Amino acid sequence: FWHDLVHYRTIKQFTPSDEVFVAERQAEVVADHFGTRSNEHLLFLADTIGQTLYNQMMNGFPKDQKAFVYKLVGLMQSTEALPVV
């Protein structure tokens, strides 16, 4: 519901770039509430932006989305960089 509401309020479509835009707005709220680079923030980034970018590059979502998200969270925890545009 929250995700679709952000699409509606920001007048964004469901294209990959708009999906990332919407997820970035939501990620700001998650970071404000839980802290930047918190487990919740990284999990949100991996689940939304990570899977959106994966889908765009691979023409489909990961077969095991849980494993994908956990792997990406691990990668983000081991580096200073965040995969945000």
XYZ file of C-alpha atoms in Angstrom, residues 1-82:
82
model
C 0.000 0.000 0.000
C 2.700 2.499 1.022
C 4.698 1.854 -2.155
C 1.685 2.390 -4.429
C 0.682 5.499 -2.491
C 4.123 7.021 -3.128
C 3.680 6.240 -6.848
C 0.341 8.038 -6.770
C 1.507 11.069 -4.797
C 4.662 11.552 -6.874
C 2.874 10.841 -10.169
C 5.353 8.099 -11.058
C 4.758 5.169 -13.373
C 5.948 1.596 -12.856
C 9.035 1.869 -15.071
C 12.372 0.768 -13.597
C 13.557 4.374 -13.168
C 10.307 5.395 -11.480
C 10.426 2.292 -9.263
C 13.907 3.324 -8.121
C 12.719 6.914 -7.564
C 9.821 5.722 -5.400
C 12.032 3.307 -3.472
C 14.561 6.079 -2.809
C 11.813 8.262 -1.300
C 10.740 5.370 0.904
C 14.342 4.529 1.815
C 14.761 8.076 3.146
C 11.881 7.474 5.552
C 13.289 4.102 6.610
C 16.723 5.676 7.182
C 15.201 8.543 9.176
C 13.373 6.084 11.397
C 15.954 3.294 11.799
C 19.199 5.014 10.786
C 21.214 5.081 7.592
C 22.922 1.732 7.006
C 20.831 0.070 9.720
C 19.789 -3.502 9.003
C 16.298 -2.256 8.201
C 17.610 0.370 5.781
C 19.925 -2.052 3.978
C 17.203 -4.696 3.811
C 14.819 -2.171 2.298
C 17.381 -1.037 -0.296
C 18.205 -4.610 -1.290
C 14.574 -5.674 -1.494
C 13.380 -2.696 -3.522
C 16.177 -1.058 -5.517
C 18.355 -4.170 -5.649
C 15.609 -6.367 -7.042
C 14.397 -3.666 -9.428
C 17.884 -3.297 -10.923
C 18.343 -7.077 -11.049
C 15.011 -7.441 -12.861
C 15.991 -4.778 -15.377
C 19.365 -6.409 -16.119
C 18.248 -10.056 -16.043
C 14.682 -9.748 -17.385
C 13.231 -11.335 -14.283
C 13.463 -11.378 -10.544
C 15.854 -13.688 -8.677
C 14.515 -17.224 -8.294
C 15.317 -17.112 -4.579
C 14.503 -13.530 -3.630
C 15.259 -14.059 0.061
C 18.752 -15.374 -0.683
C 19.352 -12.526 -3.135
C 18.354 -9.879 -0.596
C 20.443 -11.411 2.191
C 23.462 -11.670 -0.119
C 23.112 -8.047 -1.213
C 22.696 -6.864 2.385
C 25.923 -8.708 3.236
C 27.722 -6.996 0.367
C 26.462 -3.585 1.440
C 27.535 -4.237 5.048
C 31.055 -5.034 3.869
C 31.520 -1.767 1.970
C 31.055 1.936 2.534
C 29.120 2.373 -0.702
C 25.349 2.091 -0.969
